[in-house]
Short mmCIF file of C-alpha atoms in Angstrom, two decimals:
data_model
loop_
_atom_site.label_atom_id
_atom_site.label_comp_id
_atom_site.label_asym_id
_atom_site.label_seq_id
_atom_site.Cartn_x
_atom_site.Cartn_y
_atom_site.Cartn_z
CA MET D 1 -2.10 17.91 -20.28
CA ILE D 2 -0.15 17.05 -17.12
CA PHE D 3 -1.91 16.11 -13.91
CA ASN D 4 -0.25 18.05 -11.10
CA THR D 5 -1.07 16.81 -7.61
CA LYS D 6 -0.66 19.52 -5.05
CA ALA D 7 -2.44 17.95 -2.16
CA ARG D 8 -4.89 15.12 -2.49
CA VAL D 9 -5.63 14.82 -6.17
CA ARG D 10 -8.90 13.11 -6.97
CA LYS D 11 -8.36 11.55 -10.35
CA ALA D 12 -11.65 10.31 -11.63
CA PHE D 13 -11.03 8.14 -14.61
CA ALA D 14 -14.49 8.64 -15.88
CA GLY D 15 -13.61 6.15 -18.43
CA ALA D 16 -12.25 4.11 -15.72
CA ALA D 17 -15.38 2.32 -15.94
CA ALA D 18 -16.36 2.75 -19.41
CA LEU D 19 -17.66 1.23 -22.64
CA THR D 20 -21.06 -0.04 -23.11
CA LEU D 21 -23.13 -1.61 -25.81
CA THR D 22 -26.50 -0.21 -26.48
CA VAL D 23 -29.42 -2.10 -27.70
CA GLY D 24 -27.01 -4.43 -26.41
CA GLY D 25 -25.42 -1.94 -24.19
CA MET D 26 -22.02 -2.67 -23.09
CA ALA D 27 -19.95 -1.06 -20.52
CA ALA D 28 -16.30 -1.21 -20.56
CA MET D 29 -13.76 0.76 -19.04
CA VAL D 30 -10.78 2.14 -17.83
CA ALA D 31 -8.53 1.18 -15.92
CA ALA D 32 -0.89 -0.89 -11.07
CA PRO D 33 2.55 -2.06 -11.59
CA ALA D 34 0.73 -3.53 -8.58
CA GLN D 35 -2.54 -3.49 -10.51
CA ALA D 36 -4.79 -1.87 -7.92
CA ALA D 37 -8.49 -2.24 -8.61
CA SER D 38 -11.85 -0.87 -7.60
CA ALA D 39 -14.66 -2.79 -6.01
CA GLU D 40 -17.33 -4.06 -8.41
CA LEU D 41 -19.19 -0.93 -9.48
CA THR D 42 -22.69 -0.61 -10.95
CA TYR D 43 -23.63 1.69 -13.84
CA THR D 44 -26.93 2.74 -15.36
CA CYS D 45 -26.48 2.64 -19.14
CA GLN D 46 -28.90 4.05 -21.66
CA THR D 47 -29.36 1.59 -24.54
CA SER D 48 -31.86 1.05 -27.34
CA LEU D 49 -33.59 -1.36 -24.95
CA GLY D 50 -33.88 1.33 -22.31
CA ALA D 51 -31.91 1.75 -19.09
CA GLN D 52 -29.80 -1.30 -18.24
CA THR D 53 -27.49 -2.11 -15.33
CA PHE D 54 -23.90 -3.12 -15.97
CA THR D 55 -21.11 -3.89 -13.53
CA ALA D 56 -17.41 -3.13 -13.87
CA VAL D 57 -14.15 -3.58 -12.03
CA VAL D 58 -11.63 -0.89 -12.93
CA SER D 59 -7.87 -1.10 -12.46
CA THR D 60 -4.66 0.76 -13.30
CA ASP D 61 -0.96 -0.07 -13.24
CA LEU D 62 -0.09 2.94 -11.08
CA PRO D 63 2.48 2.14 -8.37
CA ASP D 64 1.62 2.31 -4.68
CA THR D 65 4.08 5.18 -4.21
CA MET D 66 5.66 7.87 -6.39
CA VAL D 67 8.65 10.09 -5.68
CA GLU D 68 7.77 13.77 -5.56
CA GLY D 69 8.19 15.47 -8.92
CA THR D 70 8.21 12.25 -10.93
CA SER D 71 5.58 11.30 -13.50
CA PHE D 72 3.81 8.12 -14.61
CA THR D 73 1.42 7.51 -17.50
CA PRO D 74 -0.94 4.73 -16.41
CA THR D 75 -2.71 2.08 -18.42
CA VAL D 76 -6.34 1.86 -17.38
CA SER D 77 -8.27 -1.41 -17.70
CA ALA D 78 -11.75 -2.65 -16.90
CA THR D 79 -13.64 -5.90 -16.81
CA VAL D 80 -17.30 -5.21 -17.59
CA ASN D 81 -20.24 -7.59 -17.30
CA VAL D 82 -23.09 -6.98 -19.74
CA PRO D 83 -26.31 -8.75 -18.65
CA GLN D 84 -28.08 -11.29 -20.84
CA SER D 85 -31.12 -9.01 -20.90
CA VAL D 86 -29.06 -6.97 -23.35
CA THR D 87 -27.21 -9.66 -25.30
CA ASN D 88 -29.98 -12.25 -25.78
CA PRO D 89 -32.21 -9.99 -27.93
CA LEU D 90 -29.18 -9.10 -30.05
CA PHE D 91 -28.28 -12.75 -30.49
CA PHE D 92 -31.86 -13.51 -31.55
CA PHE D 93 -31.37 -11.20 -34.56
CA GLY D 94 -28.04 -12.78 -35.47
CA TRP D 95 -25.62 -10.39 -33.79
CA ASN D 96 -23.02 -12.38 -31.89
CA ASN D 97 -19.95 -10.20 -31.41
CA ALA D 98 -19.05 -6.66 -30.42
CA GLN D 99 -16.06 -4.34 -30.41
CA GLY D 100 -15.66 -0.68 -29.67
CA THR D 101 -14.06 2.41 -28.25
CA SER D 102 -14.86 4.71 -25.38
CA VAL D 103 -14.20 8.32 -24.46
CA ALA D 104 -13.95 8.29 -20.71
CA THR D 105 -14.06 11.73 -19.15
CA SER D 106 -11.91 11.76 -16.05
CA LEU D 107 -12.01 14.43 -13.37
CA VAL D 108 -8.71 15.68 -11.99
CA ASP D 109 -9.29 18.11 -9.16
CA GLY D 110 -12.64 18.80 -10.80
CA VAL D 111 -11.10 19.32 -14.24
CA PRO D 112 -12.37 16.89 -16.92
CA VAL D 113 -9.74 14.89 -18.81
CA ASP D 114 -10.52 12.40 -21.60
CA VAL D 115 -9.13 8.87 -21.62
CA ASP D 116 -9.50 6.73 -24.77
CA LEU D 117 -10.24 3.01 -24.30
CA THR D 118 -10.77 0.14 -26.72
CA PHE D 119 -11.91 -3.47 -26.56
CA PRO D 120 -11.36 -6.15 -29.21
CA VAL D 121 -13.94 -8.30 -30.98
CA THR D 122 -15.70 -10.27 -28.27
CA GLU D 123 -18.27 -12.98 -29.03
CA PHE D 124 -21.44 -13.67 -27.06
CA ASP D 125 -24.37 -16.09 -27.21
CA ASN D 126 -27.78 -16.55 -25.60
CA SER D 127 -26.52 -18.33 -22.51
CA GLU D 128 -27.34 -17.32 -18.96
CA ASN D 129 -23.83 -15.91 -18.53
CA PRO D 130 -23.09 -12.21 -18.95
CA LEU D 131 -20.97 -10.92 -21.80
CA VAL D 132 -17.56 -10.15 -20.30
CA ILE D 133 -15.76 -7.23 -21.92
CA GLN D 134 -12.06 -6.46 -21.36
CA ALA D 135 -11.24 -2.84 -22.21
CA SER D 136 -8.03 -0.87 -21.79
CA GLY D 137 -6.20 2.24 -22.86
CA LEU D 138 -3.23 4.47 -22.06
CA ALA D 139 -4.01 7.75 -20.30
CA ASP D 140 -3.64 10.79 -22.53
CA ALA D 141 -1.22 12.51 -20.15
CA PRO D 142 1.07 11.54 -17.29
CA ILE D 143 0.24 11.93 -13.63
CA VAL D 144 2.85 14.11 -11.90
CA ALA D 145 3.48 13.62 -8.20
CA GLY D 146 3.32 16.74 -6.07
CA ALA D 147 4.98 17.29 -2.71
CA ALA D 148 6.04 14.46 -0.42
CA GLY D 149 3.37 13.59 2.11
CA THR D 150 0.46 14.16 -0.27
CA SER D 151 -1.50 11.50 -2.11
CA ILE D 152 -3.09 10.93 -5.52
CA VAL D 153 -6.56 9.37 -5.55
CA VAL D 154 -7.82 7.70 -8.73
CA GLU D 155 -11.55 7.09 -9.10
CA ALA D 156 -13.87 5.70 -11.72
CA SER D 157 -16.63 7.88 -13.17
CA ASP D 158 -18.99 8.21 -16.18
CA PHE D 159 -18.31 7.58 -19.88
CA THR D 160 -19.65 7.44 -23.41
CA THR D 161 -18.86 4.79 -25.99
CA ALA D 162 -19.16 3.75 -29.64
CA VAL D 163 -19.88 0.06 -30.22
CA ILE D 164 -19.99 -1.97 -33.44
CA PHE D 165 -22.01 -5.20 -33.32
CA GLY D 166 -21.17 -7.82 -35.90
CA LYS D 167 -22.03 -11.29 -37.17
CA THR D 168 -19.48 -14.07 -37.50
CA GLY D 169 -18.93 -14.96 -41.15
CA ASP D 170 -20.46 -11.73 -42.43
CA PRO D 171 -17.80 -9.00 -42.54
CA ASP D 172 -20.28 -6.48 -43.97
CA ALA D 173 -22.74 -6.78 -41.11
CA ALA D 174 -22.43 -3.90 -38.67
CA GLU D 175 -24.75 -2.24 -36.19
CA ASN D 176 -23.41 0.99 -34.65
CA GLN D 177 -24.53 2.08 -31.21
CA SER D 178 -23.48 5.03 -29.01
CA PRO D 179 -24.60 4.38 -25.44
CA SER D 180 -23.71 6.36 -22.33
CA CYS D 181 -23.24 5.10 -18.79
CA VAL D 182 -23.50 6.88 -15.45
CA LEU D 183 -21.91 5.60 -12.27
CA ASP D 184 -24.63 4.84 -9.73
CA ALA D 185 -24.60 6.98 -6.61
CA ASP D 186 -23.32 6.09 -3.14
CA GLN D 187 -20.44 3.86 -4.25
CA ASN D 188 -16.79 3.91 -3.30
CA ALA D 189 -15.27 4.34 -6.75
CA VAL D 190 -11.64 4.63 -5.64
CA VAL D 191 -9.28 2.65 -7.84
CA ASN D 192 -5.90 3.82 -6.51
CA THR D 193 -4.46 5.84 -3.68
CA VAL D 194 -0.85 6.66 -4.53
CA GLU D 195 1.31 8.04 -1.72
CA VAL D 196 3.91 10.65 -2.69
CA VAL D 197 7.27 10.19 -0.96
CA ALA D 198 10.49 12.20 -0.71
CA GLU D 199 13.41 11.41 -2.96
CA ASP D 200 16.21 9.43 -1.31
CA ASP D 201 19.40 11.47 -1.77
CA GLY D 202 21.53 8.40 -1.11
CA ASN D 203 23.57 10.08 1.67
CA GLY D 204 22.13 8.07 4.51
CA ASP D 205 22.49 8.87 8.23
CA GLY D 206 25.39 6.55 9.03
CA ASP D 207 28.62 7.94 10.54
CA GLY D 208 30.87 5.52 8.73
CA ASP D 209 33.40 8.22 7.81
CA GLY D 210 36.34 5.84 7.86
CA ASP D 211 38.25 7.91 10.45
CA GLY D 212 39.92 5.08 12.34
CA ASP D 213 41.67 5.82 15.64
CA GLY D 214 44.85 3.84 14.96
CA ASP D 215 48.13 5.77 15.42
CA GLY D 216 50.13 3.73 12.97
CA ASP D 217 51.56 6.84 11.34
CA GLY D 218 55.22 5.80 11.56
CA ASP D 219 56.18 8.75 13.79
CA GLY D 220 57.46 6.69 16.76
CA ASP D 221 61.22 6.24 17.74
CA TRP D 222 62.99 3.90 15.40
CA GLU D 223 65.82 1.65 16.56
CA PRO D 224 68.25 -0.14 14.24
CA ILE D 225 68.32 -3.90 14.27
CA ASP D 226 71.67 -5.67 14.62
CA ILE D 227 71.98 -7.91 11.58
CA SER D 228 75.74 -8.47 11.77
CA VAL D 229 76.87 -11.81 10.39
CA PRO D 230 79.81 -13.80 11.85
CA ASP D 231 82.95 -13.84 9.70
CA SER D 232 82.86 -17.62 9.63
CA VAL D 233 79.91 -17.47 7.31
CA PHE D 234 82.05 -16.01 4.55
CA ALA D 235 85.27 -17.98 5.30
CA GLY D 236 86.16 -20.74 2.91
CA ASP D 237 86.78 -24.34 3.99
CA ASP D 238 90.34 -25.00 5.04
#
């Protein structure tokens, strides 16, 4: 699928804030070559421990501007903080790492588009610090810039995820969870605003046409130069 932006396209990377661990819920998400980012967003995630609050900062590598008619397939990333109220009970039962994938449903002009994200094995303990998850993924389709003067708005939204909890030193230990997270209301979830500009045709407005005003065209009157040489020059010595 190609994202066409006719006027102001609201691209909600639902995954743009995605990935969460249940019973140890975890949120992780999507996510310019300027690396634009959202504010810290809060999510309500349903886990085996009940509803839990996670925070996430979502970013993409979309440029600040795009030339009309061009396309760009962004990488979406997210840094998600999972509270210790989720991780400490897991750690108590021996689980100390997590990895997973997420299907983040983005909205493009109201049309849902899926974005797949992953995060690698990440360890956690029973400290007072949150579990910090780094998730990323390439968008399934490119964003195509519409007409010059319009803009493309990228926003974070909801997501679902599949998480595998593990135990260090025990490759057979696995606890599968499938939590879902909803972006809390009344937040500015904008990640990017990309301005669409006209293509530079390279002609420029300068008048440097090279038409100099010099009249050196060789059409003036031409007079011979007297280059006669005295006979003495060619006479031999007496």
